[in-house]
Tab-separated table of C-alpha atoms in Angstrom:
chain	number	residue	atom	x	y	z
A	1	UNK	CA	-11.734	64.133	-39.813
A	2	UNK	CA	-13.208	66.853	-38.216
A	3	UNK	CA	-11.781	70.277	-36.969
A	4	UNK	CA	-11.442	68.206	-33.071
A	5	UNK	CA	-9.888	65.459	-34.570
A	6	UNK	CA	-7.167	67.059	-36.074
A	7	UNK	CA	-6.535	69.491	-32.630
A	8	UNK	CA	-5.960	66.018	-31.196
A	9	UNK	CA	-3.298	65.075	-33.650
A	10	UNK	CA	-1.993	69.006	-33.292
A	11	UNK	CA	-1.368	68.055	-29.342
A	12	UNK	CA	0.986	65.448	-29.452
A	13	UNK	CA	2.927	66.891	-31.992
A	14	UNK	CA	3.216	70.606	-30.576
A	15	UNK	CA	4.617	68.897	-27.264
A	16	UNK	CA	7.357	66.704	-28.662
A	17	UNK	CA	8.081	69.978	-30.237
A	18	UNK	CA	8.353	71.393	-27.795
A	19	UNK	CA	10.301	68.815	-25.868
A	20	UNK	CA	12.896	67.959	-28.585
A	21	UNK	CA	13.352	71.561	-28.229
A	22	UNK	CA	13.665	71.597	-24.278
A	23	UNK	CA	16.329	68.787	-24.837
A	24	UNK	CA	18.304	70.247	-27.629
A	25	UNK	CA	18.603	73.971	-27.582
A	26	UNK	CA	21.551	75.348	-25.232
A	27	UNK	CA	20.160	78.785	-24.230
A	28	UNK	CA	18.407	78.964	-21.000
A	29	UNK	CA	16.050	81.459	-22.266
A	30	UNK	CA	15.046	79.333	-25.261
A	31	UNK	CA	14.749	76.180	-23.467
A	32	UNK	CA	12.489	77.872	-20.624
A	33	UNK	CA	10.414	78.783	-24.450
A	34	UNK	CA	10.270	75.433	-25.685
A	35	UNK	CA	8.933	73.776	-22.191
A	36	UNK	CA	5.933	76.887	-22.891
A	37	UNK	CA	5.147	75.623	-26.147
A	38	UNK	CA	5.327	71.771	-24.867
A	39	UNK	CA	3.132	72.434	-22.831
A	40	UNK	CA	0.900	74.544	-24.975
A	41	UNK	CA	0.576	71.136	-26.673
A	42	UNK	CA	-0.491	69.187	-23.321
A	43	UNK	CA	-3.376	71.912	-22.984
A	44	UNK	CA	-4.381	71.300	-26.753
A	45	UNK	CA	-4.949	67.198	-25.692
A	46	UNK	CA	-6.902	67.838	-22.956
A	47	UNK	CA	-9.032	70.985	-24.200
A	48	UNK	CA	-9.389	68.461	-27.763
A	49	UNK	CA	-10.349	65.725	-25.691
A	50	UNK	CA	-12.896	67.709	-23.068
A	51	UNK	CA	-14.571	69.363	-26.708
A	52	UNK	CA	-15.301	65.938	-28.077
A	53	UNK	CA	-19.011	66.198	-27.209
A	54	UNK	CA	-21.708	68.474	-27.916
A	55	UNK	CA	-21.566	70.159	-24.388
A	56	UNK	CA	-17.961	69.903	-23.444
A	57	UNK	CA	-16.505	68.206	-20.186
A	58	UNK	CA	-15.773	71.161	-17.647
A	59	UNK	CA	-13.125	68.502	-15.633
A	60	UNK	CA	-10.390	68.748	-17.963
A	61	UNK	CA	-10.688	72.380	-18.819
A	62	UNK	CA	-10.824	73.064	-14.763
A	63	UNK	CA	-7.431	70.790	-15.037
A	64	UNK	CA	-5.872	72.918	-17.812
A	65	UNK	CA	-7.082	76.155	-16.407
A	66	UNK	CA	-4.961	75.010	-13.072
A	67	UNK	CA	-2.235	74.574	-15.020
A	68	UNK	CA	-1.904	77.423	-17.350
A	69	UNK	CA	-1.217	78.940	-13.751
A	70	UNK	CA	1.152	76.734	-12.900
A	71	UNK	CA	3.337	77.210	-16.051
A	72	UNK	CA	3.467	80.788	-15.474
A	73	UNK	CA	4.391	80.379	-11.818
A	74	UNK	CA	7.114	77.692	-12.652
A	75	UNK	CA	8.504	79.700	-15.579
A	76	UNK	CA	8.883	82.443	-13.206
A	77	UNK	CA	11.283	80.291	-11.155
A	78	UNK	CA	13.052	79.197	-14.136
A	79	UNK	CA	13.762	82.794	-15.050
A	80	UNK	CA	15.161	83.507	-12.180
A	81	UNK	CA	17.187	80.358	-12.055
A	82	UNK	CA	18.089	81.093	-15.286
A	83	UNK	CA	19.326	84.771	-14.699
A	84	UNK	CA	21.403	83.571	-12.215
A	85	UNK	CA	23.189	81.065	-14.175
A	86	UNK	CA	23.841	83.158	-16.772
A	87	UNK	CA	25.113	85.878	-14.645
A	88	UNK	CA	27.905	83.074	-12.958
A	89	UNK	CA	29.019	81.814	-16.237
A	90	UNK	CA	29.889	85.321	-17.419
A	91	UNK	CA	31.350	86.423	-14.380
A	92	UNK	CA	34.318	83.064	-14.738
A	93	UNK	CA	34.359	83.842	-18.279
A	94	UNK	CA	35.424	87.336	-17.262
A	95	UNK	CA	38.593	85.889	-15.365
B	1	UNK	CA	-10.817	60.016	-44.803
B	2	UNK	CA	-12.545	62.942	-45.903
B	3	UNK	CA	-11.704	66.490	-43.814
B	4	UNK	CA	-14.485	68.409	-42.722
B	5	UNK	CA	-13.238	71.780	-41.112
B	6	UNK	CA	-13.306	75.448	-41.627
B	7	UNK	CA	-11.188	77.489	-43.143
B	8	UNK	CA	-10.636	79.874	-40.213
B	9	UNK	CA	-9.686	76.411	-38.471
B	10	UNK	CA	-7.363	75.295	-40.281
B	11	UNK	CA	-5.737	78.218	-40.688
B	12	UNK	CA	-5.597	78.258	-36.758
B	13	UNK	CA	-4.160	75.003	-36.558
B	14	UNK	CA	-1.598	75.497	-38.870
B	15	UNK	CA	-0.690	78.731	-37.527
B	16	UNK	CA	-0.091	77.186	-34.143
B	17	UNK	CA	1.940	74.480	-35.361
B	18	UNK	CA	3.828	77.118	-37.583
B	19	UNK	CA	4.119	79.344	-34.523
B	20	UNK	CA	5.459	76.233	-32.323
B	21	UNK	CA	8.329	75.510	-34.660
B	22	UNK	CA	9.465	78.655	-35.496
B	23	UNK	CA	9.197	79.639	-31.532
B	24	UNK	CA	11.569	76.834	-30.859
B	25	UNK	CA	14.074	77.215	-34.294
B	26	UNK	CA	14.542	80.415	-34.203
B	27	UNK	CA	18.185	81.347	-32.668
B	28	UNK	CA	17.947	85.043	-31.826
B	29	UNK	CA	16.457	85.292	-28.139
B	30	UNK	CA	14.306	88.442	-29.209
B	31	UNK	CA	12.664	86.587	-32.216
B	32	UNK	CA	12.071	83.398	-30.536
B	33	UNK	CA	10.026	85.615	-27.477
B	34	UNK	CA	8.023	87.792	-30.145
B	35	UNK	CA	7.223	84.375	-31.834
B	36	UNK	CA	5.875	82.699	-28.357
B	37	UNK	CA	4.240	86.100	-27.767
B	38	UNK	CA	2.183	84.992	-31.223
B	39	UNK	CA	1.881	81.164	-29.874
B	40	UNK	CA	0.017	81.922	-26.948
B	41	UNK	CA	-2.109	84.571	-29.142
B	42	UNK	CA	-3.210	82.004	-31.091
B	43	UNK	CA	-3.580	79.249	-28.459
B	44	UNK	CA	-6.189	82.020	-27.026
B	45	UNK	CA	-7.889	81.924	-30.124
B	46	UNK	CA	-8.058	77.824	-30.463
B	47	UNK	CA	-9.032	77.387	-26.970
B	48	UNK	CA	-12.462	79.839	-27.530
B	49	UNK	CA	-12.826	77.619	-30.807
B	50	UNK	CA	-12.659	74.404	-28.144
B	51	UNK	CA	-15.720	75.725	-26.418
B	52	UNK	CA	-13.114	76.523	-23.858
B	53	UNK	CA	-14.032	80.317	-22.796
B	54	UNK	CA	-12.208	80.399	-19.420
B	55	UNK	CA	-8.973	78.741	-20.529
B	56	UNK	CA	-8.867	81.397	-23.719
B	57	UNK	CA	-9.547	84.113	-21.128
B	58	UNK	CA	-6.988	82.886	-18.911
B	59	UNK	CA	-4.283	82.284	-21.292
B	60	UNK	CA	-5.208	85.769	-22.727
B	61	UNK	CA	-3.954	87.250	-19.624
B	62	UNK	CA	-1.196	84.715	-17.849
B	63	UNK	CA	0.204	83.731	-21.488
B	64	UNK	CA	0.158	86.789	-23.146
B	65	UNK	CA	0.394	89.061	-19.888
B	66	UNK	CA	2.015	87.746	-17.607
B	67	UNK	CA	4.633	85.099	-19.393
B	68	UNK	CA	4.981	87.875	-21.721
B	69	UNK	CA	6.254	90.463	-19.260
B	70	UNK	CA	8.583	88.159	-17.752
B	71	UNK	CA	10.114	86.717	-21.255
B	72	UNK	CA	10.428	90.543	-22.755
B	73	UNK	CA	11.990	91.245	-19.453
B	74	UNK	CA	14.063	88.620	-20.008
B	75	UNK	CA	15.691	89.599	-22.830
B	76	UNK	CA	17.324	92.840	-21.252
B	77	UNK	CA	20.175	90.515	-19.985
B	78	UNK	CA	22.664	89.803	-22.973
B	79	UNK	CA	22.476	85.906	-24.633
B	80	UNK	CA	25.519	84.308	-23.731
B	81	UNK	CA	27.092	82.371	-26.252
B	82	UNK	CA	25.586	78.872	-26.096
B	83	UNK	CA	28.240	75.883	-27.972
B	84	UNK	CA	26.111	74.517	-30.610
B	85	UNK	CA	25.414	70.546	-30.085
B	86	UNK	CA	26.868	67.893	-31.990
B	87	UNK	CA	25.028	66.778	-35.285
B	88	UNK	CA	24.250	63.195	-34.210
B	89	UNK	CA	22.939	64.111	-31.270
B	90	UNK	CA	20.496	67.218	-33.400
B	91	UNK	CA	19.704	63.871	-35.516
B	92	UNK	CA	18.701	61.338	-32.437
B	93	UNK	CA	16.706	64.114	-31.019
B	94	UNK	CA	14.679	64.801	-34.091
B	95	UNK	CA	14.333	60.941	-34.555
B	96	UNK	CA	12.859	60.067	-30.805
B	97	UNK	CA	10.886	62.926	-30.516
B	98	UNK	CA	9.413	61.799	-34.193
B	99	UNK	CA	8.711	58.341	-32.797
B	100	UNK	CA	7.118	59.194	-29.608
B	101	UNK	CA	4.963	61.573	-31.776
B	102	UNK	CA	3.435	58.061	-33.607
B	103	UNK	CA	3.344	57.031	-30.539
B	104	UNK	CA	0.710	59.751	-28.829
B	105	UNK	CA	-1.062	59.975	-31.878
B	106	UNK	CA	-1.675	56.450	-31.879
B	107	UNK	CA	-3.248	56.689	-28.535
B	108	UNK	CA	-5.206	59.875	-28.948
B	109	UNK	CA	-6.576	58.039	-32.250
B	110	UNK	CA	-7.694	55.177	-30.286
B	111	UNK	CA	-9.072	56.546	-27.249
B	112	UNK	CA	-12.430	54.969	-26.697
B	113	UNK	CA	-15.678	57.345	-27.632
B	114	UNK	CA	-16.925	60.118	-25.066
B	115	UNK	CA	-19.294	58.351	-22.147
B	116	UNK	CA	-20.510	62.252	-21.378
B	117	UNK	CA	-20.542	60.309	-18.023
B	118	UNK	CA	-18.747	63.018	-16.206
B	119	UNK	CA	-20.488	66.139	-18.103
B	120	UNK	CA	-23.727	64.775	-16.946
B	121	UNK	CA	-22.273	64.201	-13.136
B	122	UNK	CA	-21.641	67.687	-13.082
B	123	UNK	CA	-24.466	68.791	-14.649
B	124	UNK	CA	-26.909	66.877	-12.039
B	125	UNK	CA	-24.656	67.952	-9.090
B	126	UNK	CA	-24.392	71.668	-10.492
B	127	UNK	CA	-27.111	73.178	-8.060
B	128	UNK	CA	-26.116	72.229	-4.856
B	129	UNK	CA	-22.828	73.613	-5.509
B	130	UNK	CA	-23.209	77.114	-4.558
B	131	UNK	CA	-21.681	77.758	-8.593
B	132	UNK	CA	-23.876	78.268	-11.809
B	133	UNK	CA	-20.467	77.672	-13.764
B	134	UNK	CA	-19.555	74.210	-14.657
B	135	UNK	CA	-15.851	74.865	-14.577
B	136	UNK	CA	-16.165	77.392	-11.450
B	137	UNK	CA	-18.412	74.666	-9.434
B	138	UNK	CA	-15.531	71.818	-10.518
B	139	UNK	CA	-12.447	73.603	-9.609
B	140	UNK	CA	-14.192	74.983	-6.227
B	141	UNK	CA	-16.217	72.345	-5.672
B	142	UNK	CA	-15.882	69.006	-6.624
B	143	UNK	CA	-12.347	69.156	-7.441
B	144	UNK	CA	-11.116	71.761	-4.757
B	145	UNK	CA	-8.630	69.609	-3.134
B	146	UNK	CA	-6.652	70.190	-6.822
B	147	UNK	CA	-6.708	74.335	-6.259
B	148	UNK	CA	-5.557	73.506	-2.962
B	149	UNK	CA	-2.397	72.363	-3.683
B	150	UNK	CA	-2.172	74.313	-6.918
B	151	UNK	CA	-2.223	77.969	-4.685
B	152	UNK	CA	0.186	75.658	-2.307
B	153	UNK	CA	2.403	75.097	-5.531
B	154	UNK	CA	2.007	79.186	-6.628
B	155	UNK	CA	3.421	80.593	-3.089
B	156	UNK	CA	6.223	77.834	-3.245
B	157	UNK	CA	7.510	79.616	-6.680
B	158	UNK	CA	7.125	83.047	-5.389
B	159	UNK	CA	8.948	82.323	-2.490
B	160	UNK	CA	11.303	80.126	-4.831
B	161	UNK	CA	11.918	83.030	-6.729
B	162	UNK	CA	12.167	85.511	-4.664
B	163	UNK	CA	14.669	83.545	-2.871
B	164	UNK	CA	16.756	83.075	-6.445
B	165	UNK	CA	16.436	86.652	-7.622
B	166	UNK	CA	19.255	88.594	-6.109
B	167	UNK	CA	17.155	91.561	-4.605
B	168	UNK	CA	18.485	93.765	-7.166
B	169	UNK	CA	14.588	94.612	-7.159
B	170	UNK	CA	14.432	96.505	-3.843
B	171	UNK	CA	14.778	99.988	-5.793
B	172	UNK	CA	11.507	101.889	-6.372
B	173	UNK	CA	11.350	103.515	-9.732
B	174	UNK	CA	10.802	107.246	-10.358
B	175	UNK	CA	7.956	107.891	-12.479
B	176	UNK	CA	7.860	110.123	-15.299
B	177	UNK	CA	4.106	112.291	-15.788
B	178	UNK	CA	3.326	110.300	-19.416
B	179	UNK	CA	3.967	106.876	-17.076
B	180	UNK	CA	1.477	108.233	-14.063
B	181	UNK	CA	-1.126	109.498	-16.328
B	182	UNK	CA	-0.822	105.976	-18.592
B	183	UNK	CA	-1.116	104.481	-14.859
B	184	UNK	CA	-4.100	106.604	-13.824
B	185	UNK	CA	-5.743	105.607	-16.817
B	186	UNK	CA	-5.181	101.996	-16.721
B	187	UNK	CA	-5.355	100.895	-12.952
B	188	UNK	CA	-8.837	101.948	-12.559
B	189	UNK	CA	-10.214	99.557	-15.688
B	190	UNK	CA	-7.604	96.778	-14.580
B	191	UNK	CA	-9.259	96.784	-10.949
B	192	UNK	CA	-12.832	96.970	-12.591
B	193	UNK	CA	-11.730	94.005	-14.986
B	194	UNK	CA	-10.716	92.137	-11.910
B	195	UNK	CA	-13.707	92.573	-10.072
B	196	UNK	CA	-15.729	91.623	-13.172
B	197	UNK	CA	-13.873	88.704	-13.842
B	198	UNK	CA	-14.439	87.376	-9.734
B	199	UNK	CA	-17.917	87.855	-9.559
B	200	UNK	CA	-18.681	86.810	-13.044
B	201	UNK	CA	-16.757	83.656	-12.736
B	202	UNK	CA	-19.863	82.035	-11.065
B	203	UNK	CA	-22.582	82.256	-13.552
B	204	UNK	CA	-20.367	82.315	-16.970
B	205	UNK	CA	-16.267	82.054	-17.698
B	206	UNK	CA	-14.088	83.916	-15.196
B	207	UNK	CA	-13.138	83.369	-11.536
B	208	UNK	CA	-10.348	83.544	-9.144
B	209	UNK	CA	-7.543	82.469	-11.528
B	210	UNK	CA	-8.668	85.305	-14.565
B	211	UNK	CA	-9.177	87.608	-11.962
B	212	UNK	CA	-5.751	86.936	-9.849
B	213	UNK	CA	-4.022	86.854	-13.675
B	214	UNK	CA	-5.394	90.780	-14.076
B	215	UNK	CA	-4.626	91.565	-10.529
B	216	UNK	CA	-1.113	90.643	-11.285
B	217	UNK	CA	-1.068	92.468	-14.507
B	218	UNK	CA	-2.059	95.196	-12.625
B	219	UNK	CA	0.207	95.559	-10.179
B	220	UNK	CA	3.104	94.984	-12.694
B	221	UNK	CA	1.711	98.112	-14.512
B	222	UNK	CA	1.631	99.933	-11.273
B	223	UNK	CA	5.367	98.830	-10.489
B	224	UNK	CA	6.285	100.215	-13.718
B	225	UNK	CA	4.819	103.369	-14.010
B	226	UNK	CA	5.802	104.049	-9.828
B	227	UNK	CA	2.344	104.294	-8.485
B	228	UNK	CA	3.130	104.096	-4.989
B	229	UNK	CA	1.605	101.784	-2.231
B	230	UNK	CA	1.441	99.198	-5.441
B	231	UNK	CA	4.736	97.303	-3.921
B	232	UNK	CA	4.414	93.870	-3.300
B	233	UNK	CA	7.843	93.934	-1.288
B	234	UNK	CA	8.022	93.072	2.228
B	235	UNK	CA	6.154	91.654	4.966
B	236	UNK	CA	2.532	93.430	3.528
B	237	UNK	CA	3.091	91.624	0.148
B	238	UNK	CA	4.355	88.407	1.952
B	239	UNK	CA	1.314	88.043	3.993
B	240	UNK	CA	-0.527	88.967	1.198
B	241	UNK	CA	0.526	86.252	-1.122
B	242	UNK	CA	0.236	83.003	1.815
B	243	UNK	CA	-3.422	84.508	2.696
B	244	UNK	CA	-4.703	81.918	-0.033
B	245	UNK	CA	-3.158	79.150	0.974
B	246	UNK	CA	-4.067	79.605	4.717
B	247	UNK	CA	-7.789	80.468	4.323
B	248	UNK	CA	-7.974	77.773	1.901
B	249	UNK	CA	-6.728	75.343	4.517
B	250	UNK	CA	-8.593	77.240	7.661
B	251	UNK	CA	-11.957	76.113	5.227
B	252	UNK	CA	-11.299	73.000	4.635
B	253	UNK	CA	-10.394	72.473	8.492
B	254	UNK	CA	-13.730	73.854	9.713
B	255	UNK	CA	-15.559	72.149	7.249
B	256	UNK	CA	-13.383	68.574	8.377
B	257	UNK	CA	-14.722	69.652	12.199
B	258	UNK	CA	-17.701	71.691	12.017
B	259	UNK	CA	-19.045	70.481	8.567
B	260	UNK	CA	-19.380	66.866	6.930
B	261	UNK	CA	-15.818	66.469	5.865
B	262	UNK	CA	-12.744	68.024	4.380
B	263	UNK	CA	-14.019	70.779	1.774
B	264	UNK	CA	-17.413	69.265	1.785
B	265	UNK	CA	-19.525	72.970	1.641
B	266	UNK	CA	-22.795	72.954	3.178
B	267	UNK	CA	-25.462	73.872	0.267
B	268	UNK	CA	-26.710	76.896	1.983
B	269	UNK	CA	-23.635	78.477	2.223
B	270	UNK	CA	-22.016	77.282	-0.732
B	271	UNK	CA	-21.828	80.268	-2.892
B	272	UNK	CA	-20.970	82.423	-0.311
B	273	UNK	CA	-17.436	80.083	0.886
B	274	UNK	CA	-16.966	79.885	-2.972
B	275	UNK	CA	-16.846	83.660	-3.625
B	276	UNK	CA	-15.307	84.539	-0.436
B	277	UNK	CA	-12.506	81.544	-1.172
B	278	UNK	CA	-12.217	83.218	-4.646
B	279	UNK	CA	-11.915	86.422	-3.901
B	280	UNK	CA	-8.665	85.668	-1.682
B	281	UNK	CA	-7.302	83.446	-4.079
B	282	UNK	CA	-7.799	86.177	-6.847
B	283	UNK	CA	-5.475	88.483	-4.221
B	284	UNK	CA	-2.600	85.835	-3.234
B	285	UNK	CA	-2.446	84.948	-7.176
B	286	UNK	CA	-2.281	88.190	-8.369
B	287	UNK	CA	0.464	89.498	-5.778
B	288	UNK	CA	2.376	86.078	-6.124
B	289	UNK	CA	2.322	86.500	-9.690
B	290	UNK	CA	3.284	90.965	-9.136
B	291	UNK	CA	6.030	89.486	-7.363
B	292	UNK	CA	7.718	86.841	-9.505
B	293	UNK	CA	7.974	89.682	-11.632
B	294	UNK	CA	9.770	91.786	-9.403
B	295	UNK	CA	12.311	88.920	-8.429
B	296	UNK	CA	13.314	88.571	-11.662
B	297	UNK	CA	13.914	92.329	-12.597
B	298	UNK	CA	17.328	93.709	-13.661
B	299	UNK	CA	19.930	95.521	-11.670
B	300	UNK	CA	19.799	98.824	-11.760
B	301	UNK	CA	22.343	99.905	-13.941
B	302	UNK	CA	22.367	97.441	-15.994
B	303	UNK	CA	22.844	97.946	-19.703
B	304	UNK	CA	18.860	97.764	-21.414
């Protein structure tokens, strides 16, 4: 098994990490985490996959390179989402 | 089955993995951020040992930088107390997510040898491109229908967010003289890193997305240290951050009627739609991303 091999085994299991993780945990802030690192794991399949040959395939690093911006975009939105949640549960716990 | 890796590699590996449970276990808000903060250090740091240059570059600075800032941010607001789930359901969790784990890495370990087919597509195509870069020329090029709809995707979250955040934001901060003399210092190399990254991004790794990432880091720096005309409020930074979208759509229109079809670029004039396309994306990134930062600051007044 070589060092690529075994970043291709490290992908699948850093996103259902990350996903069990999404699922379970009941903190926004931690969830918004665990969909980072599930995806961190998504990037490590494609990147392991693109690296498989001697010069490696620019398509899938263009893909992951689209999406790294994505994530940071759509975590954004979660924040916010996620602010504002937890502001309206404390305010009715307040009452 | 015999292993034949590095140490430094798997080290790396391990540490990720490490780094990925302990980002997710860990209950205190605080040490679950400073733990991600290490993930995506060492993600960096395996992507430049994939032969992946622009993706390390680019997580460097939107993982580390900018996902940092807004997690660390975050955590000014207090955790509310979250009910802690039932054991059975911990226990199915653990169990599914183990099973569709065999599941992937039964795929990935029988996906069929590289054909290179696509590598070598590229490769053949590269010079009438208008971009020396493989991963430049694909994501401008062949492929720029995807960046299309990804800068499409980026303005519908700023707007998304800034439509979620409860303006709290529309406060300018006061700057103290150690914050404007951290900010003269800085700006001027995060502008020149920017610049660098744009221009470079066609012979070697960098282009609009590294450079947009540092544009935004910038401007978040200048927010915080309350350099003035740095705001990415109102209608300036709102015209700012669609810009992309539309001259990315006003190209591919011109080419549709003037050219040889949607986003086909002429070979003559490749490298010059390319850079130009870049450079505005770099901008409506880098403000988009200045301002998802700003939607989700705290009210003033609010305990830190």
């Amino acid at each position: 098994m070589t060092f690529v091999d075994l970043a291709l085994l490290a992908g699948p299991a850093i996103m259902m990490i990350g996903l069990v993780g999404h699922l379970l945990i009941g903190d926004l802030l931690r969830r918004i985490i665990a969909l980072n690192v599930a995806s961190g794991g998504v990037m490590l399949v494609l990147l392991a996959v693109a690296a498989r040959e001697d010069v490696p395939d620019p398509v899938p690093q263009a893909l992951v390179l689209t999406g790294i911006v994505i994530m940071a975009a759509v975590t954004g939105v979660a924040l916010a989402l996620a602010r504002r949640v937890d502001a309206v549960s404390d305010e009715s716990e307040d009452r | 089955m015999s292993l034949d890796i590095g140490v430094f590699d798997a080290l790396l590996l391990t540490g990720v993995l490490l780094a990925a449970v302990a980002a997710v276990l860990v209950p205190r808000r605080t040490a679950s951020v400073a733990v991600f903060l290490v993930f995506g250090l060492l993600l960096a740091l395996l992507w430049a040992r994939l032969d992946a240059p622009d993706i390390a570059l680019a997580e460097a600075v939107l993982g580390g930088g900018v996902t940092g800032a807004l997690l660390v941010d975050a955590l000014a607001s207090k955790q509310p107390h979250a009910p802690p789930r039932r054991l059975w359901t911990v226990v199915v969790g653990i169990v599914a997510g183990t099973i569709a784990f065999l599941a992937a890495a039964c795929v990935v370990s029988r996906l069929s040898g590289p054909t290179g087919e696509l590598p070598r597509l590229v490769d053949d195509q590269i010079a009438t491109t208008g971009a020396e870069h493989p991963v430049t020329a694909v994501l401008l090029n062949f492929r720029s229908f995807d960046t299309l709809l990804e800068i499409a995707v980026v303005m519908a979250a700023v707007f998304a967010a800034t439509a979620v955040s409860d303006r709290s934001w529309a406060r300018e901060l006061s700057a103290s003289g150690e914050l404007r003399t951290i900010a003269m210092a800085l700006l001027p190399v995060v502008a020149l890193l920017a610049v660098w990254m744009l221009i470079a991004g066609t012979t070697r790794p960098g282009g609009a997305f590294q450079a947009g990432a540092m544009v935004g880091a910038g401007l978040v720096i200048a927010h915080l240290t309350g350099t003035r005309h740095a705001s990415t409020r109102g209608r300036w930074g709102e015209a700012l951050i669609v810009v992309g979208l539309v001259a990315f759509i006003l190209l591919a229109f011109s080419t549709a009627v003037a050219g040889e079809g949607w986003l086909v670029l002429g070979e003559s004039w490749a490298s010059a739609a390319i850079l130009g396309i870049e450079a505005v994306l770099a901008v409506s990134i880098g403000v988009g991303l200045a301002r998802i930062f700003l939607a989700n600051r705290n009210e003033p007044g609010e305990a830190r």
